């Protein structure tokens, strides 16, 4: 890749992440629970990859779910199921190591997803009700709510 192409991709990524409006407070449901618990969130954007999003996840998009009381997260990387523990305080979040099933995956999507998840340290729900996982204040991953997938 030429230096100009790398510079252009970097500038686009910076401009895209700067345009994402976020708020740092949890969105509450009518029961008072934070809206992202017990919901399925499907990945629709991931930062830091050289391969286009549709190339990383051509058939199935990764998703994540959070359990409130047990502080567990789980989902699918688009290839393998995974689960682990997280710690959350206000809008800060840290993911423990994810344990995953061991199906061979091609294309680098699973590796990119798990690597980025390890870099995340904050979260927010934006004005479009999308879950943003952030590294400091920069959106690294964006998820939309989906119907709960079949396990």
PDB file of C-alpha atoms in Angstrom:
ATOM      1  CA  UNK A   1       0.000   0.000   0.000  1.00  0.00           C
ATOM      2  CA  UNK A   2       1.387   3.426  -0.826  1.00  0.00           C
ATOM      3  CA  UNK A   3       2.012   6.066   1.800  1.00  0.00           C
ATOM      4  CA  UNK A   4      -0.820   8.168   0.371  1.00  0.00           C
ATOM      5  CA  UNK A   5      -3.316   5.303   0.697  1.00  0.00           C
ATOM      6  CA  UNK A   6      -2.267   4.629   4.298  1.00  0.00           C
ATOM      7  CA  UNK A   7      -2.531   8.333   5.130  1.00  0.00           C
ATOM      8  CA  UNK A   8      -5.963   8.538   3.485  1.00  0.00           C
ATOM      9  CA  UNK A   9      -7.238   5.493   5.426  1.00  0.00           C
ATOM     10  CA  UNK A  10      -5.887   6.935   8.675  1.00  0.00           C
ATOM     11  CA  UNK A  11      -7.529  10.311   8.054  1.00  0.00           C
ATOM     12  CA  UNK A  12     -10.842   8.654   7.187  1.00  0.00           C
ATOM     13  CA  UNK A  13     -10.742   6.614  10.410  1.00  0.00           C
ATOM     14  CA  UNK A  14     -10.030   9.725  12.484  1.00  0.00           C
ATOM     15  CA  UNK A  15     -12.800  11.708  10.804  1.00  0.00           C
ATOM     16  CA  UNK A  16     -15.285   8.858  11.195  1.00  0.00           C
ATOM     17  CA  UNK A  17     -14.555   8.380  14.884  1.00  0.00           C
ATOM     18  CA  UNK A  18     -14.692  12.144  15.513  1.00  0.00           C
ATOM     19  CA  UNK A  19     -18.177  12.301  14.018  1.00  0.00           C
ATOM     20  CA  UNK A  20     -19.639   9.678  16.372  1.00  0.00           C
ATOM     21  CA  UNK A  21     -21.715  11.474  18.990  1.00  0.00           C
ATOM     22  CA  UNK A  22     -21.613   9.723  22.327  1.00  0.00           C
ATOM     23  CA  UNK A  23     -23.040  10.157  25.742  1.00  0.00           C
ATOM     24  CA  UNK A  24     -21.425   8.540  28.718  1.00  0.00           C
ATOM     25  CA  UNK A  25     -24.528   7.754  30.751  1.00  0.00           C
ATOM     26  CA  UNK A  26     -26.269   4.411  30.603  1.00  0.00           C
ATOM     27  CA  UNK A  27     -29.649   4.350  28.897  1.00  0.00           C
ATOM     28  CA  UNK A  28     -32.269   3.158  31.387  1.00  0.00           C
ATOM     29  CA  UNK A  29     -35.266   0.995  30.618  1.00  0.00           C
ATOM     30  CA  UNK A  30     -38.599   1.357  32.369  1.00  0.00           C
ATOM     31  CA  UNK A  31     -37.465  -1.219  34.940  1.00  0.00           C
ATOM     32  CA  UNK A  32     -34.375   0.845  35.775  1.00  0.00           C
ATOM     33  CA  UNK A  33     -31.907  -1.710  34.391  1.00  0.00           C
ATOM     34  CA  UNK A  34     -29.310  -0.521  31.940  1.00  0.00           C
ATOM     35  CA  UNK A  35     -30.551  -1.116  28.407  1.00  0.00           C
ATOM     36  CA  UNK A  36     -27.565  -3.173  27.284  1.00  0.00           C
ATOM     37  CA  UNK A  37     -28.030  -6.012  29.791  1.00  0.00           C
ATOM     38  CA  UNK A  38     -29.668  -9.181  28.462  1.00  0.00           C
ATOM     39  CA  UNK A  39     -29.714  -7.734  24.938  1.00  0.00           C
ATOM     40  CA  UNK A  40     -27.923  -9.067  21.880  1.00  0.00           C
ATOM     41  CA  UNK A  41     -25.675  -6.511  20.180  1.00  0.00           C
ATOM     42  CA  UNK A  42     -24.438  -7.146  16.622  1.00  0.00           C
ATOM     43  CA  UNK A  43     -21.175  -5.603  15.455  1.00  0.00           C
ATOM     44  CA  UNK A  44     -21.578  -3.100  12.629  1.00  0.00           C
ATOM     45  CA  UNK A  45     -18.222  -1.288  12.769  1.00  0.00           C
ATOM     46  CA  UNK A  46     -14.712  -2.144  13.979  1.00  0.00           C
ATOM     47  CA  UNK A  47     -11.686   0.134  13.889  1.00  0.00           C
ATOM     48  CA  UNK A  48      -8.082  -0.686  13.154  1.00  0.00           C
ATOM     49  CA  UNK A  49      -8.386  -3.364  10.494  1.00  0.00           C
ATOM     50  CA  UNK A  50      -6.847  -3.306   7.047  1.00  0.00           C
ATOM     51  CA  UNK A  51      -9.593  -5.492   5.633  1.00  0.00           C
ATOM     52  CA  UNK A  52     -13.011  -3.972   4.925  1.00  0.00           C
ATOM     53  CA  UNK A  53     -15.753  -4.862   7.435  1.00  0.00           C
ATOM     54  CA  UNK A  54     -17.719  -6.938   4.894  1.00  0.00           C
ATOM     55  CA  UNK A  55     -14.530  -8.821   4.020  1.00  0.00           C
ATOM     56  CA  UNK A  56     -13.924  -9.701   7.680  1.00  0.00           C
ATOM     57  CA  UNK A  57     -17.518 -10.812   8.253  1.00  0.00           C
ATOM     58  CA  UNK A  58     -19.017 -11.781   4.871  1.00  0.00           C
ATOM     59  CA  UNK A  59     -21.707 -14.144   6.157  1.00  0.00           C
ATOM     60  CA  UNK A  60     -22.250 -13.737   9.890  1.00  0.00           C
ATOM     61  CA  UNK A  61     -21.535 -10.690  12.054  1.00  0.00           C
ATOM     62  CA  UNK A  62     -20.139 -11.041  15.581  1.00  0.00           C
ATOM     63  CA  UNK A  63     -22.437 -10.297  18.496  1.00  0.00           C
ATOM     64  CA  UNK A  64     -22.097  -9.790  22.234  1.00  0.00           C
ATOM     65  CA  UNK A  65     -24.443 -10.077  25.220  1.00  0.00           C
ATOM     66  CA  UNK A  66     -23.977  -8.912  28.835  1.00  0.00           C
ATOM     67  CA  UNK A  67     -25.389 -10.427  32.024  1.00  0.00           C
ATOM     68  CA  UNK A  68     -25.848  -7.936  34.859  1.00  0.00           C
ATOM     69  CA  UNK A  69     -25.696  -9.963  38.064  1.00  0.00           C
ATOM     70  CA  UNK A  70     -22.970 -12.444  37.085  1.00  0.00           C
ATOM     71  CA  UNK A  71     -20.845  -9.897  35.139  1.00  0.00           C
ATOM     72  CA  UNK A  72     -20.512 -12.330  32.246  1.00  0.00           C
ATOM     73  CA  UNK A  73     -20.320 -11.569  28.546  1.00  0.00           C
ATOM     74  CA  UNK A  74     -20.862 -14.036  25.719  1.00  0.00           C
ATOM     75  CA  UNK A  75     -21.552 -14.160  22.025  1.00  0.00           C
ATOM     76  CA  UNK A  76     -20.166 -15.300  18.718  1.00  0.00           C
ATOM     77  CA  UNK A  77     -17.101 -14.019  16.851  1.00  0.00           C
ATOM     78  CA  UNK A  78     -18.820 -14.896  13.538  1.00  0.00           C
ATOM     79  CA  UNK A  79     -17.130 -18.295  13.719  1.00  0.00           C
ATOM     80  CA  UNK A  80     -16.739 -19.420  17.343  1.00  0.00           C
ATOM     81  CA  UNK A  81     -18.796 -18.922  20.457  1.00  0.00           C
ATOM     82  CA  UNK A  82     -17.039 -17.129  23.321  1.00  0.00           C
ATOM     83  CA  UNK A  83     -17.663 -16.126  26.924  1.00  0.00           C
ATOM     84  CA  UNK A  84     -15.881 -14.467  29.815  1.00  0.00           C
ATOM     85  CA  UNK A  85     -16.161 -12.057  32.712  1.00  0.00           C
ATOM     86  CA  UNK A  86     -16.185  -8.274  32.621  1.00  0.00           C
ATOM     87  CA  UNK A  87     -15.902  -5.540  35.217  1.00  0.00           C
ATOM     88  CA  UNK A  88     -17.944  -2.355  34.878  1.00  0.00           C
ATOM     89  CA  UNK A  89     -18.065   0.858  36.862  1.00  0.00           C
ATOM     90  CA  UNK A  90     -20.078   3.805  35.533  1.00  0.00           C
ATOM     91  CA  UNK A  91     -18.956   4.074  31.891  1.00  0.00           C
ATOM     92  CA  UNK A  92     -15.696   2.121  32.310  1.00  0.00           C
ATOM     93  CA  UNK A  93     -15.536  -1.528  31.289  1.00  0.00           C
ATOM     94  CA  UNK A  94     -12.781  -4.141  31.195  1.00  0.00           C
ATOM     95  CA  UNK A  95     -13.089  -7.535  29.541  1.00  0.00           C
ATOM     96  CA  UNK A  96     -11.355 -10.595  30.941  1.00  0.00           C
ATOM     97  CA  UNK A  97      -9.914 -13.193  28.619  1.00  0.00           C
ATOM     98  CA  UNK A  98     -12.581 -14.742  26.426  1.00  0.00           C
ATOM     99  CA  UNK A  99     -12.854 -18.515  26.352  1.00  0.00           C
ATOM    100  CA  UNK A 100     -13.930 -19.667  22.896  1.00  0.00           C
ATOM    101  CA  UNK A 101     -14.800 -22.790  21.043  1.00  0.00           C
ATOM    102  CA  UNK A 102     -12.082 -24.121  18.765  1.00  0.00           C
ATOM    103  CA  UNK A 103     -13.420 -24.175  15.206  1.00  0.00           C
ATOM    104  CA  UNK A 104     -10.816 -23.048  12.655  1.00  0.00           C
ATOM    105  CA  UNK A 105     -11.734 -19.620  11.276  1.00  0.00           C
ATOM    106  CA  UNK A 106     -10.473 -18.016   8.080  1.00  0.00           C
ATOM    107  CA  UNK A 107     -10.201 -14.370   7.172  1.00  0.00           C
ATOM    108  CA  UNK A 108      -8.956 -12.742  10.377  1.00  0.00           C
ATOM    109  CA  UNK A 109     -12.353 -11.507  11.589  1.00  0.00           C
ATOM    110  CA  UNK A 110     -12.326 -13.467  14.837  1.00  0.00           C
ATOM    111  CA  UNK A 111      -8.794 -12.369  15.693  1.00  0.00           C
ATOM    112  CA  UNK A 112      -9.616  -8.708  14.958  1.00  0.00           C
ATOM    113  CA  UNK A 113     -12.778  -8.857  17.086  1.00  0.00           C
ATOM    114  CA  UNK A 114     -11.136 -10.437  20.149  1.00  0.00           C
ATOM    115  CA  UNK A 115      -8.035  -8.241  19.897  1.00  0.00           C
ATOM    116  CA  UNK A 116     -10.119  -5.073  19.787  1.00  0.00           C
ATOM    117  CA  UNK A 117     -12.317  -6.261  22.665  1.00  0.00           C
ATOM    118  CA  UNK A 118      -9.151  -6.499  24.766  1.00  0.00           C
ATOM    119  CA  UNK A 119      -8.296  -2.852  24.059  1.00  0.00           C
ATOM    120  CA  UNK A 120     -11.667  -1.439  25.096  1.00  0.00           C
ATOM    121  CA  UNK A 121     -11.875   0.424  28.413  1.00  0.00           C
ATOM    122  CA  UNK A 122     -15.102   2.462  28.152  1.00  0.00           C
ATOM    123  CA  UNK A 123     -18.592   2.163  26.717  1.00  0.00           C
ATOM    124  CA  UNK A 124     -21.445   4.471  25.767  1.00  0.00           C
ATOM    125  CA  UNK A 125     -24.890   4.332  24.232  1.00  0.00           C
ATOM    126  CA  UNK A 126     -25.166   6.946  21.486  1.00  0.00           C
ATOM    127  CA  UNK A 127     -28.184   8.990  20.428  1.00  0.00           C
ATOM    128  CA  UNK A 128     -29.156   6.261  17.903  1.00  0.00           C
ATOM    129  CA  UNK A 129     -29.276   3.667  20.732  1.00  0.00           C
ATOM    130  CA  UNK A 130     -26.077   1.999  19.481  1.00  0.00           C
ATOM    131  CA  UNK A 131     -23.556   0.495  21.879  1.00  0.00           C
ATOM    132  CA  UNK A 132     -20.091   1.977  21.457  1.00  0.00           C
ATOM    133  CA  UNK A 133     -17.062   0.255  22.919  1.00  0.00           C
ATOM    134  CA  UNK A 134     -14.316   2.823  23.286  1.00  0.00           C
ATOM    135  CA  UNK A 135     -10.584   2.993  23.851  1.00  0.00           C
ATOM    136  CA  UNK A 136     -10.433   6.072  26.056  1.00  0.00           C
ATOM    137  CA  UNK A 137     -12.841   8.332  24.147  1.00  0.00           C
ATOM    138  CA  UNK A 138     -12.342   6.881  20.647  1.00  0.00           C
ATOM    139  CA  UNK A 139     -15.021   4.483  19.318  1.00  0.00           C
ATOM    140  CA  UNK A 140     -13.362   1.165  18.451  1.00  0.00           C
ATOM    141  CA  UNK A 141     -16.495  -0.963  17.963  1.00  0.00           C
ATOM    142  CA  UNK A 142     -20.140  -0.100  17.300  1.00  0.00           C
ATOM    143  CA  UNK A 143     -23.048  -2.490  17.846  1.00  0.00           C
ATOM    144  CA  UNK A 144     -26.767  -2.391  17.094  1.00  0.00           C
ATOM    145  CA  UNK A 145     -29.462  -4.256  19.022  1.00  0.00           C
ATOM    146  CA  UNK A 146     -30.739  -7.436  17.398  1.00  0.00           C
ATOM    147  CA  UNK A 147     -33.201 -10.144  18.301  1.00  0.00           C
ATOM    148  CA  UNK A 148     -31.560 -12.702  20.542  1.00  0.00           C
ATOM    149  CA  UNK A 149     -29.802 -15.283  18.348  1.00  0.00           C
ATOM    150  CA  UNK A 150     -30.448 -18.985  18.737  1.00  0.00           C
ATOM    151  CA  UNK A 151     -27.821 -20.577  20.961  1.00  0.00           C
TER     152      UNK A 151
END
